[in-house]
Amino acid sequence: MAAISREEVAHLARLSRLAVTEEELDTFAGQLDTILQAVAQVGEVAAADIPPTSHSVPLTNVLREDVVVPGLTPAEALSGAPDAEEQRFRVPRILDEDVAS
Amino acid sequence: MTTTLPAYDEVVARYEPVIGLETHVELGTNTKMFCGCPTDFGGEPNTRVCPVCLGLPGSLPVANKAAIEATIRIGLALNCSIADWCRFARKNYFYPDMPKNYQISQYDEPLCVDGYLDVEVNGELVRIGVERVHLEEDTGKTLHVGGATGRIHGATESLVDYNRAGIPLVEIVTKPVPGTGALAPEVARAYVAELRDVIRSLGVSDVRMEEGSLRCDVNTSLNLPGEEWGTRTETKNVNSLRSVERAVRSEILRQASVLDGGGRITQETRHFQEDTGDTRPGRSKETATDYRYFPEPDLVPLAPDAAWVAELKAALPELPRLHRRRLQADWGLSDADMQSVLNAGAVELIEATVAAGATPAAARKWWLGELSRRANEAGIELADVGATPGQVAELQSLVDAGKLNDKLARTVLEGVVGGEGSPTEIMTNRGLEVVSDTGALTAAVDEAIAANPAIADKVRSGKVAAAGALVGAVMKTTRGQADAKTVRDLILERLGA
Ligand SMILES: [Zn+2]
């Protein structure tokens, strides 16, 4: 059985705002399925006594002191922006999700 | 849709409301959550940004120790258990207020869980369960241009300022609160007020609703007695304590009206309207939100040391509710008097004024009297009225020393509020000190007696009450800068009465 369906790929593409054609959906669904199956093999090796990890290095509590460090000037900050106005990043408006969390 | 809303009392007699609150608090750390950018309020756009909070490729976040500590302290003050191990998570969403396209938050492993906060409503304690307290980063600010704003670009552009993006934000989520009946709106308000006071007492945020450093979402549902809880709505844009109360009340009425009409409540996000006091639906989302949370790979897990947590717990300040009770006893106030101090937002101000040397009665008199009147007139918070507790205590010490009478003290206070300096400076600079030079006063008294022979005779013949007119005359010539009692004594002495 496939690890990821064509519908799930379409859903993820929509969430990522990627325009994916019907043909590409077939291609990507197949490719992602291969990747997920390979990852699943790793999962099979992991025994019950091996806890799942989200980080490759077993570290905890990497923290910084609350001290201000100089950042970028507005000009530097906006230098890579496609467009700017009033010292702000200018982007297309996202109409259907007006209020974020 | 216009429908007539049913009466509130009648609605809460038939339906049982269940409320829940989600509160966001911006921490008052020096720097952002994951980078060293400053957090101070009100800078020019994009002046407090760096590669980390702009989400530039190759940058890596590192968590702010002070923010972790502040969150643990909030959790402890809310009687939560502190996780011995937890992680940050990515909350993915497509909106330009976060430049990374995700917000670093916490998902199924919050830092603090399962606590409560006791709040007092009408003299009774209500225990509000706290589901979780977690840490995340605030978003940037977007400004939509065109269309409704009348700009010519058309309504298709947003301008984004990332100064606020990455400021540490603590989210506090209550458990559902059933069983409050008609008091649901007051309980919601009391909870937010108490939470605000707790967080302020910890000194981790200035918790100002009007400036957005404390933001609140209110969940409301209705059910018939004995039935399951109803579908809840979430009301956003609730920006004051009064609005919290109004939002719950209006949502109870609206839902009752829908249910009475045979309709069903839609689970949705609604927006509170400050002007009308009701809620309106937000934009409906076509599909359920899918944030695809996963553990943040750029940050390592947090494992707060048990000894550190114990140390933080031992150092917690007295809870505001208990602290207030102790102050009330110290100040010798009735419940009603204490309530007016609370309503005026004067507890901490009076406390600090007393600490600076004034008596509780004098401190209360200035803050609840003249200064509250000025704050109300200006429509500002009492704390922002322009006088400090130290200045009020100094003013009172001048009154106690006989250098200022009540009228002069009010004039000096006016100067203090106007930023003219300390009470002593204003008294000296404006020449407002009470005339205590007996020679000068005696001259003024003799002058008044000479100018009003008929009144003087009356006083001589024993009608002491008539002396009031002479006192008035002396006060006039000294431009109010004499102590009325001293003047009166002098007059009676001169007239042998
Ligand atoms: Zn930064």
Coordinates of C-alpha atoms and ligand atoms in Angstrom, one line a residue:
Chain A
M1 CA 0.0 0.0 0.0
A2 CA 1.2 3.5 -0.8
A3 CA 2.6 5.5 2.1
I4 CA 1.1 8.7 0.7
S5 CA -1.9 9.2 -1.5
R6 CA -2.3 11.4 -4.5
E7 CA -4.9 13.3 -2.5
E8 CA -2.6 13.9 0.4
V9 CA 0.1 15.3 -2.0
A10 CA -2.5 17.6 -3.5
H11 CA -3.5 18.8 0.0
L12 CA 0.1 19.4 0.9
A13 CA 0.7 21.3 -2.3
R14 CA -2.2 23.5 -1.6
L15 CA -1.0 24.2 2.0
S16 CA 2.4 25.1 0.5
R17 CA 0.8 27.3 -2.1
L18 CA 2.4 25.3 -4.9
A19 CA 0.7 25.1 -8.2
V20 CA 1.0 21.4 -9.1
T21 CA -0.5 20.0 -12.4
E22 CA -2.3 16.7 -12.5
E23 CA 0.7 15.0 -14.2
E24 CA 3.0 16.4 -11.5
L25 CA 0.8 15.0 -8.8
D26 CA 1.2 11.5 -10.2
T27 CA 5.0 12.0 -10.4
F28 CA 5.4 13.5 -6.9
A29 CA 3.1 11.1 -5.3
G30 CA 5.2 8.2 -6.6
Q31 CA 8.5 9.9 -5.7
L32 CA 7.3 10.9 -2.2
D33 CA 6.0 7.4 -1.7
T34 CA 9.5 5.9 -2.4
I35 CA 11.1 8.3 0.0
L36 CA 8.6 7.6 2.8
Q37 CA 9.0 3.8 2.3
A38 CA 12.7 4.2 2.7
V39 CA 12.2 6.2 5.9
A40 CA 9.8 3.5 7.1
Q41 CA 12.6 0.9 6.8
V42 CA 14.6 3.0 9.3
G43 CA 11.5 3.0 11.6
E44 CA 11.4 -0.8 11.4
V45 CA 15.0 -1.0 12.7
A46 CA 14.2 1.2 15.8
A47 CA 13.3 -1.1 18.6
A48 CA 10.8 -0.3 21.3
D49 CA 13.6 0.7 23.7
I50 CA 14.9 3.5 21.3
P51 CA 13.0 6.7 21.9
P52 CA 12.0 8.8 18.9
T53 CA 14.3 11.8 18.4
S54 CA 13.8 15.1 16.7
H55 CA 17.4 16.1 16.9
S56 CA 20.6 14.4 15.8
V57 CA 22.6 15.6 18.8
P58 CA 21.6 14.5 22.3
L59 CA 21.7 18.0 23.8
T60 CA 19.3 19.9 26.0
N61 CA 19.0 23.5 27.4
V62 CA 21.0 25.3 24.8
L63 CA 20.0 28.8 25.9
R64 CA 21.3 32.4 25.5
E65 CA 21.4 35.2 28.0
D66 CA 18.9 38.0 27.5
V67 CA 21.4 40.5 26.1
V68 CA 20.8 42.7 23.0
V69 CA 23.0 42.0 20.0
P70 CA 23.1 44.5 17.1
G71 CA 21.0 43.3 14.2
L72 CA 20.5 44.6 10.6
T73 CA 19.8 48.1 9.5
P74 CA 16.4 48.6 7.8
A75 CA 18.2 49.0 4.4
E76 CA 20.1 45.7 5.0
A77 CA 16.9 44.0 6.1
L78 CA 15.0 45.1 3.0
S79 CA 17.8 44.6 0.6
G80 CA 16.7 41.1 -0.4
A81 CA 13.0 41.9 -0.5
P82 CA 11.3 41.9 -3.9
D83 CA 9.6 45.1 -3.0
A84 CA 9.4 47.6 -0.1
E85 CA 7.3 50.7 0.8
E86 CA 7.5 52.9 3.9
Q87 CA 10.5 50.9 5.2
R88 CA 8.2 47.8 5.2
F89 CA 8.3 44.6 3.2
R90 CA 5.7 44.8 0.5
V91 CA 4.0 41.5 -0.3
P92 CA 0.8 40.3 -2.1
R93 CA -2.1 40.3 0.3
I94 CA -3.4 37.0 1.5
L95 CA -7.1 37.5 1.2
D96 CA -8.6 34.4 2.6
E97 CA -6.7 34.2 5.8
D98 CA -7.0 37.7 7.0
V99 CA -6.5 37.0 10.7
A100 CA -3.6 34.8 11.7
S101 CA -3.3 33.3 15.2
Chain B
M1 CA -29.7 39.1 9.9
T2 CA -31.8 41.0 12.4
T3 CA -33.3 39.0 15.2
T4 CA -34.6 40.2 18.5
L5 CA -32.3 39.0 21.3
P6 CA -34.0 37.4 24.3
A7 CA -33.5 38.8 27.8
Y8 CA -30.3 37.8 29.5
D9 CA -31.8 36.6 32.8
E10 CA -34.3 34.5 30.9
V11 CA -31.6 32.9 28.7
V12 CA -29.3 31.9 31.5
A13 CA -32.2 30.4 33.4
R14 CA -32.7 28.0 30.5
Y15 CA -29.2 27.5 29.1
E16 CA -25.9 26.7 30.8
P17 CA -22.9 28.6 29.4
V18 CA -19.4 27.0 29.3
I19 CA -16.6 29.4 28.8
G20 CA -12.9 29.1 28.1
L21 CA -10.1 31.6 27.7
E22 CA -6.9 31.8 25.7
T23 CA -4.6 34.6 26.8
H24 CA -1.4 35.7 25.1
V25 CA 1.1 37.7 27.1
E26 CA 4.1 39.4 25.6
L27 CA 7.0 39.0 27.9
G28 CA 9.0 42.0 28.9
T29 CA 12.4 40.5 28.2
N30 CA 15.2 42.7 26.8
T31 CA 15.5 40.6 23.6
K32 CA 13.4 38.4 21.4
M33 CA 12.7 34.8 21.9
F34 CA 15.3 33.3 19.6
C35 CA 17.6 36.2 18.7
G36 CA 19.3 39.2 20.3
C37 CA 17.1 41.8 18.8
P38 CA 15.6 44.4 21.2
T39 CA 11.9 44.2 22.1
D40 CA 11.2 47.8 23.0
F41 CA 7.9 49.2 21.9
G42 CA 7.3 51.7 19.1
G43 CA 10.5 51.7 16.9
E44 CA 10.6 52.7 13.3
P45 CA 9.6 49.8 11.0
N46 CA 12.1 47.0 10.6
T47 CA 14.7 48.5 12.9
R48 CA 14.7 45.6 15.4
V49 CA 15.4 42.7 13.0
C50 CA 18.2 40.3 12.2
P51 CA 18.7 37.2 10.0
V52 CA 17.1 35.0 12.7
C53 CA 13.8 36.8 13.1
L54 CA 13.6 37.6 9.4
G55 CA 14.0 33.8 8.7
L56 CA 17.0 34.3 6.4
P57 CA 18.5 31.1 5.2
G58 CA 21.3 29.7 7.3
S59 CA 20.3 31.5 10.5
L60 CA 19.7 29.5 13.6
P61 CA 17.5 30.3 16.7
V62 CA 18.7 30.0 20.2
A63 CA 16.2 30.2 23.1
N64 CA 16.2 33.1 25.5
K65 CA 16.9 31.9 29.0
A66 CA 15.0 34.8 30.6
A67 CA 11.9 33.9 28.6
I68 CA 12.0 30.3 29.7
E69 CA 12.4 31.4 33.3
A70 CA 9.5 33.8 33.1
T71 CA 7.3 31.2 31.6
I72 CA 8.1 28.7 34.3
R73 CA 7.4 31.3 36.9
I74 CA 4.0 32.1 35.3
G75 CA 3.3 28.3 35.3
L76 CA 4.3 28.0 39.0
A77 CA 2.2 31.0 40.0
L78 CA -0.7 29.2 38.2
N79 CA -0.1 26.0 40.2
C80 CA 1.0 24.1 37.1
S81 CA 3.4 21.2 36.8
I82 CA 6.5 22.1 35.0
A83 CA 7.6 19.6 32.3
D84 CA 10.9 18.0 33.0
W85 CA 11.5 17.6 29.3
C86 CA 9.7 19.4 26.4
R87 CA 10.2 20.7 22.9
F88 CA 9.4 23.6 20.6
A89 CA 7.3 22.8 17.5
R90 CA 6.9 24.4 14.1
K91 CA 3.4 25.7 13.4
N92 CA 3.3 26.0 9.6
Y93 CA 1.0 28.5 8.0
F94 CA 1.0 30.7 5.0
Y95 CA 0.8 34.3 6.0
P96 CA 3.4 37.0 5.7
D97 CA 3.3 38.0 9.4
M98 CA 5.9 35.3 10.0
P99 CA 8.7 35.5 7.5
K100 CA 9.8 31.9 8.0
N101 CA 6.3 30.6 6.9
Y102 CA 6.0 29.0 10.3
Q103 CA 5.8 30.1 13.9
I104 CA 8.0 28.5 16.6
S105 CA 5.5 27.4 19.2
Q106 CA 4.8 24.4 21.5
Y107 CA 2.3 21.8 20.6
D108 CA 1.8 18.5 22.5
E109 CA 4.7 19.2 24.9
P110 CA 4.0 22.5 26.7
L111 CA 6.4 23.8 29.3
C112 CA 3.6 24.0 32.0
V113 CA 0.5 21.9 32.4
D114 CA -2.5 21.3 34.6
G115 CA -2.8 24.2 37.0
Y116 CA -5.5 26.6 38.3
L117 CA -6.2 30.1 39.3
D118 CA -8.7 31.1 42.0
V119 CA -10.6 34.2 41.3
E120 CA -13.0 36.1 43.4
V121 CA -16.4 37.0 42.0
N122 CA -19.0 38.6 44.3
G123 CA -17.0 37.6 47.3
E124 CA -17.0 33.9 46.2
L125 CA -13.9 32.0 45.0
V126 CA -14.2 30.3 41.6
R127 CA -11.4 27.9 40.6
I128 CA -10.5 28.2 36.9
G129 CA -8.5 25.2 35.7
V130 CA -5.5 26.0 33.6
E131 CA -4.9 23.4 30.8
R132 CA -1.5 24.6 29.7
V133 CA 1.0 27.5 29.6
H134 CA 3.4 27.5 26.6
L135 CA 5.9 29.7 25.0
E136 CA 5.9 30.9 21.4
E137 CA 7.0 33.8 19.3
D138 CA 4.9 36.8 18.4
T139 CA 4.2 37.7 14.8
G140 CA 5.1 40.8 12.7
K141 CA 2.5 43.5 12.0
T142 CA 0.8 43.7 8.6
L143 CA -0.7 46.8 7.2
H144 CA -3.1 46.3 4.3
V145 CA -3.0 49.0 1.6
G146 CA -5.5 50.0 -1.0
G147 CA -9.2 49.4 -1.1
A148 CA -10.8 50.4 2.2
T149 CA -7.9 52.6 3.2
G150 CA -8.5 54.7 0.0
R151 CA -5.0 54.2 -1.3
I152 CA -4.6 53.8 -5.0
H153 CA -2.6 50.6 -5.0
G154 CA -5.7 48.5 -4.8
A155 CA -6.5 46.1 -2.0
T156 CA -3.9 43.6 -3.0
E157 CA -0.8 44.5 -1.0
S158 CA 0.4 44.1 2.5
L159 CA 3.2 46.1 4.1
V160 CA 5.0 44.2 6.8
D161 CA 7.1 45.3 9.8
Y162 CA 8.9 42.6 11.6
N163 CA 9.9 44.5 14.8
R164 CA 7.4 42.5 16.8
A165 CA 8.2 39.2 15.1
G166 CA 10.0 36.9 17.5
I167 CA 9.0 38.7 20.7
P168 CA 8.4 36.0 23.4
L169 CA 4.7 35.3 23.8
V170 CA 3.3 33.1 26.5
E171 CA -0.1 31.4 25.8
I172 CA -2.2 30.5 28.8
V173 CA -5.2 28.2 28.0
T174 CA -7.9 27.5 30.6
K175 CA -9.8 24.3 30.8
P176 CA -13.5 24.7 29.9
V177 CA -15.3 26.4 32.8
P178 CA -18.9 25.1 33.3
G179 CA -21.3 25.9 36.1
T180 CA -20.9 29.6 36.4
G181 CA -24.5 30.3 35.0
A182 CA -25.5 33.9 34.9
L183 CA -22.1 34.9 36.2
A184 CA -20.2 33.6 33.2
P185 CA -19.3 37.1 31.8
E186 CA -18.1 38.3 35.3
V187 CA -16.1 35.2 35.9
A188 CA -14.4 35.6 32.5
R189 CA -13.5 39.2 33.3
A190 CA -12.4 38.4 36.9
Y191 CA -10.1 35.6 35.5
V192 CA -8.4 37.9 33.0
A193 CA -8.0 40.6 35.7
E194 CA -6.6 38.2 38.2
L195 CA -4.3 36.7 35.6
R196 CA -3.1 40.1 34.6
D197 CA -2.4 41.0 38.3
V198 CA -0.5 37.7 38.8
I199 CA 1.7 38.2 35.8
R200 CA 2.3 41.8 36.8
S201 CA 3.3 40.8 40.3
L202 CA 5.9 38.5 38.8
G203 CA 7.4 41.4 36.9
V204 CA 7.6 39.5 33.6
S205 CA 5.3 41.7 31.5
D206 CA 3.6 45.0 31.6
V207 CA 0.4 43.2 30.7
R208 CA -1.3 46.2 29.1
M209 CA -4.4 45.2 27.1
E210 CA -4.7 48.5 25.3
E211 CA -1.1 48.2 24.0
G212 CA -1.6 44.5 23.1
S213 CA 0.9 43.0 25.5
L214 CA -2.0 41.0 26.9
R215 CA -4.5 39.7 24.3
C216 CA -7.5 37.5 25.0
D217 CA -9.7 35.1 23.0
V218 CA -12.9 34.0 24.6
N219 CA -14.6 30.7 23.9
T220 CA -18.3 30.4 24.7
S221 CA -20.9 27.6 24.3
L222 CA -24.4 26.9 25.6
N223 CA -26.1 23.7 26.5
L224 CA -29.5 22.7 28.0
P225 CA -29.2 21.4 31.6
G226 CA -28.3 17.7 31.6
E227 CA -27.2 17.7 28.0
E228 CA -23.7 17.7 26.5
W229 CA -21.8 20.9 26.1
G230 CA -22.7 22.8 23.0
T231 CA -20.6 23.8 20.0
R232 CA -18.3 26.6 21.0
T233 CA -17.3 29.8 19.2
E234 CA -14.0 31.7 19.6
T235 CA -14.2 35.4 19.9
K236 CA -11.1 37.4 19.1
N237 CA -10.3 41.1 19.2
V238 CA -11.3 41.4 22.9
N239 CA -9.0 44.2 24.0
S240 CA -10.2 45.3 27.5
L241 CA -11.5 43.8 30.6
R242 CA -14.9 45.3 30.0
S243 CA -14.9 43.8 26.5
V244 CA -14.2 40.3 27.9
E245 CA -17.4 40.6 29.9
R246 CA -19.4 42.1 27.1
A247 CA -18.1 39.5 24.6
V248 CA -19.3 36.6 26.7
R249 CA -22.6 38.1 27.4
S250 CA -23.4 39.0 23.8
E251 CA -22.3 35.6 22.6
I252 CA -24.6 33.9 25.1
L253 CA -27.5 36.0 23.9
R254 CA -26.6 35.4 20.2
Q255 CA -26.3 31.7 20.6
A256 CA -29.5 31.4 22.6
S257 CA -31.3 33.3 19.9
V258 CA -29.9 30.9 17.2
L259 CA -30.8 27.8 19.3
D260 CA -34.3 29.1 20.2
G261 CA -34.9 29.6 16.5
G262 CA -34.1 25.9 15.9
G263 CA -30.7 26.7 14.4
R264 CA -27.3 25.2 15.1
I265 CA -24.1 26.9 16.3
T266 CA -21.3 26.8 13.9
Q267 CA -17.8 26.3 15.3
E268 CA -16.1 29.5 14.1
T269 CA -14.0 32.4 14.9
R270 CA -15.9 35.6 15.6
H271 CA -14.7 39.2 16.2
F272 CA -15.8 41.4 19.0
Q273 CA -17.0 44.8 17.9
E274 CA -16.0 47.4 20.4
D275 CA -18.6 50.0 19.2
T276 CA -21.7 47.8 19.3
G277 CA -20.6 45.2 21.9
D278 CA -21.6 42.2 19.8
T279 CA -19.6 39.7 17.8
R280 CA -19.5 39.1 14.1
P281 CA -18.2 36.1 12.1
G282 CA -14.7 36.2 10.9
R283 CA -13.8 34.9 7.4
S284 CA -14.8 31.3 7.2
K285 CA -12.1 28.9 6.3
E286 CA -12.9 26.4 3.6
T287 CA -11.0 23.5 5.2
A288 CA -10.0 22.8 8.8
T289 CA -6.8 24.4 9.7
D290 CA -3.8 22.1 9.1
Y291 CA -0.7 23.6 10.8
R292 CA 1.4 20.4 10.2
Y293 CA 3.1 20.8 13.6
F294 CA 6.4 18.9 14.0
P295 CA 9.2 19.2 16.5
E296 CA 11.5 22.2 15.7
P297 CA 14.7 20.7 14.4
D298 CA 16.7 23.8 14.9
L299 CA 16.3 23.8 18.7
V300 CA 17.2 21.2 21.2
P301 CA 14.8 20.1 23.9
L302 CA 14.3 21.9 27.1
A303 CA 14.8 20.0 30.3
P304 CA 14.4 22.4 33.2
D305 CA 16.5 21.4 36.2
A306 CA 14.3 20.4 39.2
A307 CA 16.5 22.3 41.6
W308 CA 16.1 25.5 39.4
V309 CA 12.3 25.1 39.3
A310 CA 12.2 24.6 43.1
E311 CA 14.3 27.7 43.5
L312 CA 12.0 29.7 41.2
K313 CA 9.0 28.4 43.1
A314 CA 10.4 29.4 46.5
A315 CA 11.0 32.9 45.2
L316 CA 7.5 33.5 43.9
P317 CA 5.8 36.7 45.3
E318 CA 2.6 36.6 47.3
L319 CA -0.4 36.0 45.1
P320 CA -2.2 39.3 44.3
R321 CA -5.5 38.0 45.9
L322 CA -3.8 37.3 49.2
H323 CA -1.6 40.3 49.0
R324 CA -4.8 42.5 48.5
R325 CA -6.4 40.9 51.5
R326 CA -3.4 41.7 53.7
L327 CA -3.2 45.3 52.5
Q328 CA -6.9 45.7 53.2
A329 CA -6.3 44.6 56.8
D330 CA -3.2 46.8 57.1
W331 CA -5.1 49.8 55.7
G332 CA -8.1 49.1 57.8
L333 CA -10.5 49.3 54.9
S334 CA -14.0 47.9 54.6
D335 CA -14.8 45.6 51.7
A336 CA -16.6 48.4 49.9
D337 CA -13.7 50.9 50.4
M338 CA -11.2 48.3 49.2
Q339 CA -13.4 47.7 46.2
S340 CA -13.2 51.3 45.2
V341 CA -9.4 51.2 45.5
L342 CA -9.4 48.2 43.2
N343 CA -11.8 49.8 40.8
A344 CA -9.6 52.9 40.6
G345 CA -6.6 50.7 39.8
A346 CA -4.9 52.3 42.9
V347 CA -3.7 49.3 45.0
E348 CA -0.1 49.4 43.9
L349 CA 0.1 53.2 43.8
I350 CA -1.3 53.5 47.4
E351 CA 1.0 50.7 48.5
A352 CA 4.1 52.5 47.0
T353 CA 3.0 55.8 48.5
V354 CA 2.7 54.3 51.9
A355 CA 6.1 52.7 51.5
A356 CA 7.4 56.2 50.7
G357 CA 6.2 57.4 54.1
A358 CA 2.6 58.6 53.8
T359 CA -0.2 57.2 56.0
P360 CA -2.6 54.8 54.2
A361 CA -5.5 57.3 54.7
A362 CA -3.5 60.2 53.1
A363 CA -2.3 58.1 50.2
R364 CA -5.8 56.9 49.5
K365 CA -7.2 60.4 49.7
W366 CA -4.9 61.7 47.0
W367 CA -5.1 58.7 44.7
L368 CA -8.8 58.2 44.9
G369 CA -9.6 61.9 45.1
E370 CA -7.8 64.6 43.1
L371 CA -5.7 62.2 41.0
S372 CA -8.5 59.8 40.1
R373 CA -10.6 62.8 39.1
R374 CA -7.8 64.0 36.7
A375 CA -7.3 60.5 35.3
N376 CA -11.0 60.1 34.6
E377 CA -11.2 63.5 33.0
A378 CA -8.2 62.7 30.7
G379 CA -9.5 59.2 30.0
I380 CA -6.2 57.6 31.1
E381 CA -5.0 55.0 33.6
L382 CA -4.4 56.3 37.1
A383 CA -0.8 55.1 36.9
D384 CA -0.3 57.4 33.9
V385 CA -1.7 60.5 35.5
G386 CA 1.7 62.1 35.9
A387 CA 2.3 61.9 39.6
T388 CA 4.5 59.2 41.2
P389 CA 3.9 57.6 44.7
G390 CA 7.1 59.3 45.9
Q391 CA 5.8 62.7 44.8
V392 CA 2.4 62.1 46.5
A393 CA 4.2 61.0 49.7
E394 CA 6.4 64.2 49.6
L395 CA 3.3 66.4 49.0
Q396 CA 1.7 64.9 52.1
S397 CA 4.8 65.4 54.2
L398 CA 4.7 69.1 53.3
V399 CA 1.0 69.2 54.4
D400 CA 1.9 67.3 57.6
A401 CA 4.7 69.8 58.3
G402 CA 2.2 72.7 58.0
K403 CA 4.0 74.1 54.9
L404 CA 1.0 73.5 52.7
N405 CA -2.7 73.6 53.4
D406 CA -5.2 71.6 51.5
K407 CA -5.8 74.2 48.9
L408 CA -2.2 74.9 48.3
A409 CA -1.4 71.2 48.2
R410 CA -3.9 70.8 45.3
T411 CA -2.2 73.7 43.4
V412 CA 1.2 72.0 44.0
L413 CA -0.2 68.7 42.8
E414 CA -1.4 70.4 39.6
G415 CA 2.2 71.4 39.0
V416 CA 3.4 67.9 39.7
V417 CA 1.0 66.5 37.2
G418 CA 2.0 69.2 34.7
G419 CA 5.6 68.0 35.0
E420 CA 7.0 71.1 36.9
G421 CA 9.1 69.1 39.2
S422 CA 8.9 67.8 42.8
P423 CA 6.4 69.1 45.2
T424 CA 9.1 71.0 47.2
E425 CA 10.5 72.6 44.0
I426 CA 7.0 73.7 42.9
M427 CA 6.2 75.0 46.3
T428 CA 9.4 77.1 46.4
N429 CA 9.4 78.1 42.7
R430 CA 5.7 79.2 42.8
G431 CA 6.0 80.7 46.3
L432 CA 3.1 78.6 47.5
E433 CA 4.3 78.0 51.0
V434 CA 1.9 78.7 53.9
V435 CA 2.7 82.1 55.4
S436 CA 4.0 81.0 58.8
D437 CA 5.7 84.3 59.6
T438 CA 3.6 85.4 62.5
G439 CA 4.6 89.1 62.0
A440 CA 3.2 89.1 58.5
L441 CA 0.1 87.2 59.6
T442 CA -0.5 89.4 62.6
A443 CA -0.4 92.5 60.3
A444 CA -2.9 90.8 57.9
V445 CA -5.2 90.0 60.9
D446 CA -5.0 93.5 62.2
E447 CA -5.8 94.9 58.8
A448 CA -8.8 92.6 58.5
I449 CA -10.1 93.7 62.0
A450 CA -9.6 97.3 61.1
A451 CA -11.5 97.0 57.8
N452 CA -14.4 95.1 59.5
P453 CA -15.2 96.9 62.8
A454 CA -18.8 95.6 63.0
I455 CA -17.8 92.0 62.6
A456 CA -14.9 92.5 65.1
D457 CA -17.3 93.9 67.7
K458 CA -19.6 90.8 67.3
V459 CA -16.6 88.5 67.9
R460 CA -15.6 90.6 70.9
S461 CA -19.1 90.2 72.3
G462 CA -18.7 86.5 72.2
K463 CA -20.2 85.6 68.7
V464 CA -17.1 83.5 67.8
A465 CA -18.7 82.1 64.7
A466 CA -18.6 85.6 63.1
A467 CA -14.8 85.2 63.0
G468 CA -15.2 83.2 59.8
A469 CA -15.7 86.3 57.8
L470 CA -12.4 87.7 59.2
V471 CA -10.6 84.5 58.4
G472 CA -11.8 84.7 54.8
A473 CA -10.5 88.3 54.6
V474 CA -7.1 87.2 55.8
M475 CA -7.0 84.3 53.5
K476 CA -7.8 86.6 50.6
T477 CA -4.9 89.0 51.4
T478 CA -2.5 86.1 51.9
R479 CA -3.7 84.6 48.6
G480 CA -4.7 81.5 50.4
Q481 CA -1.2 80.9 51.7
A482 CA -2.1 80.9 55.3
D483 CA -3.2 78.1 57.6
A484 CA -6.9 78.8 58.3
K485 CA -6.7 77.4 61.8
T486 CA -3.7 79.5 62.7
V487 CA -5.4 82.6 61.3
R488 CA -8.5 81.9 63.3
D489 CA -6.6 81.4 66.5
L490 CA -4.8 84.7 65.9
I491 CA -8.0 86.6 65.3
L492 CA -9.6 85.3 68.5
E493 CA -6.5 86.1 70.4
R494 CA -6.3 89.7 69.1
L495 CA -10.0 90.2 69.9
G496 CA -9.7 88.6 73.3
A497 CA -12.6 86.3 72.6
Ligands
ZN1 ZN 16.2 39.2 15.4

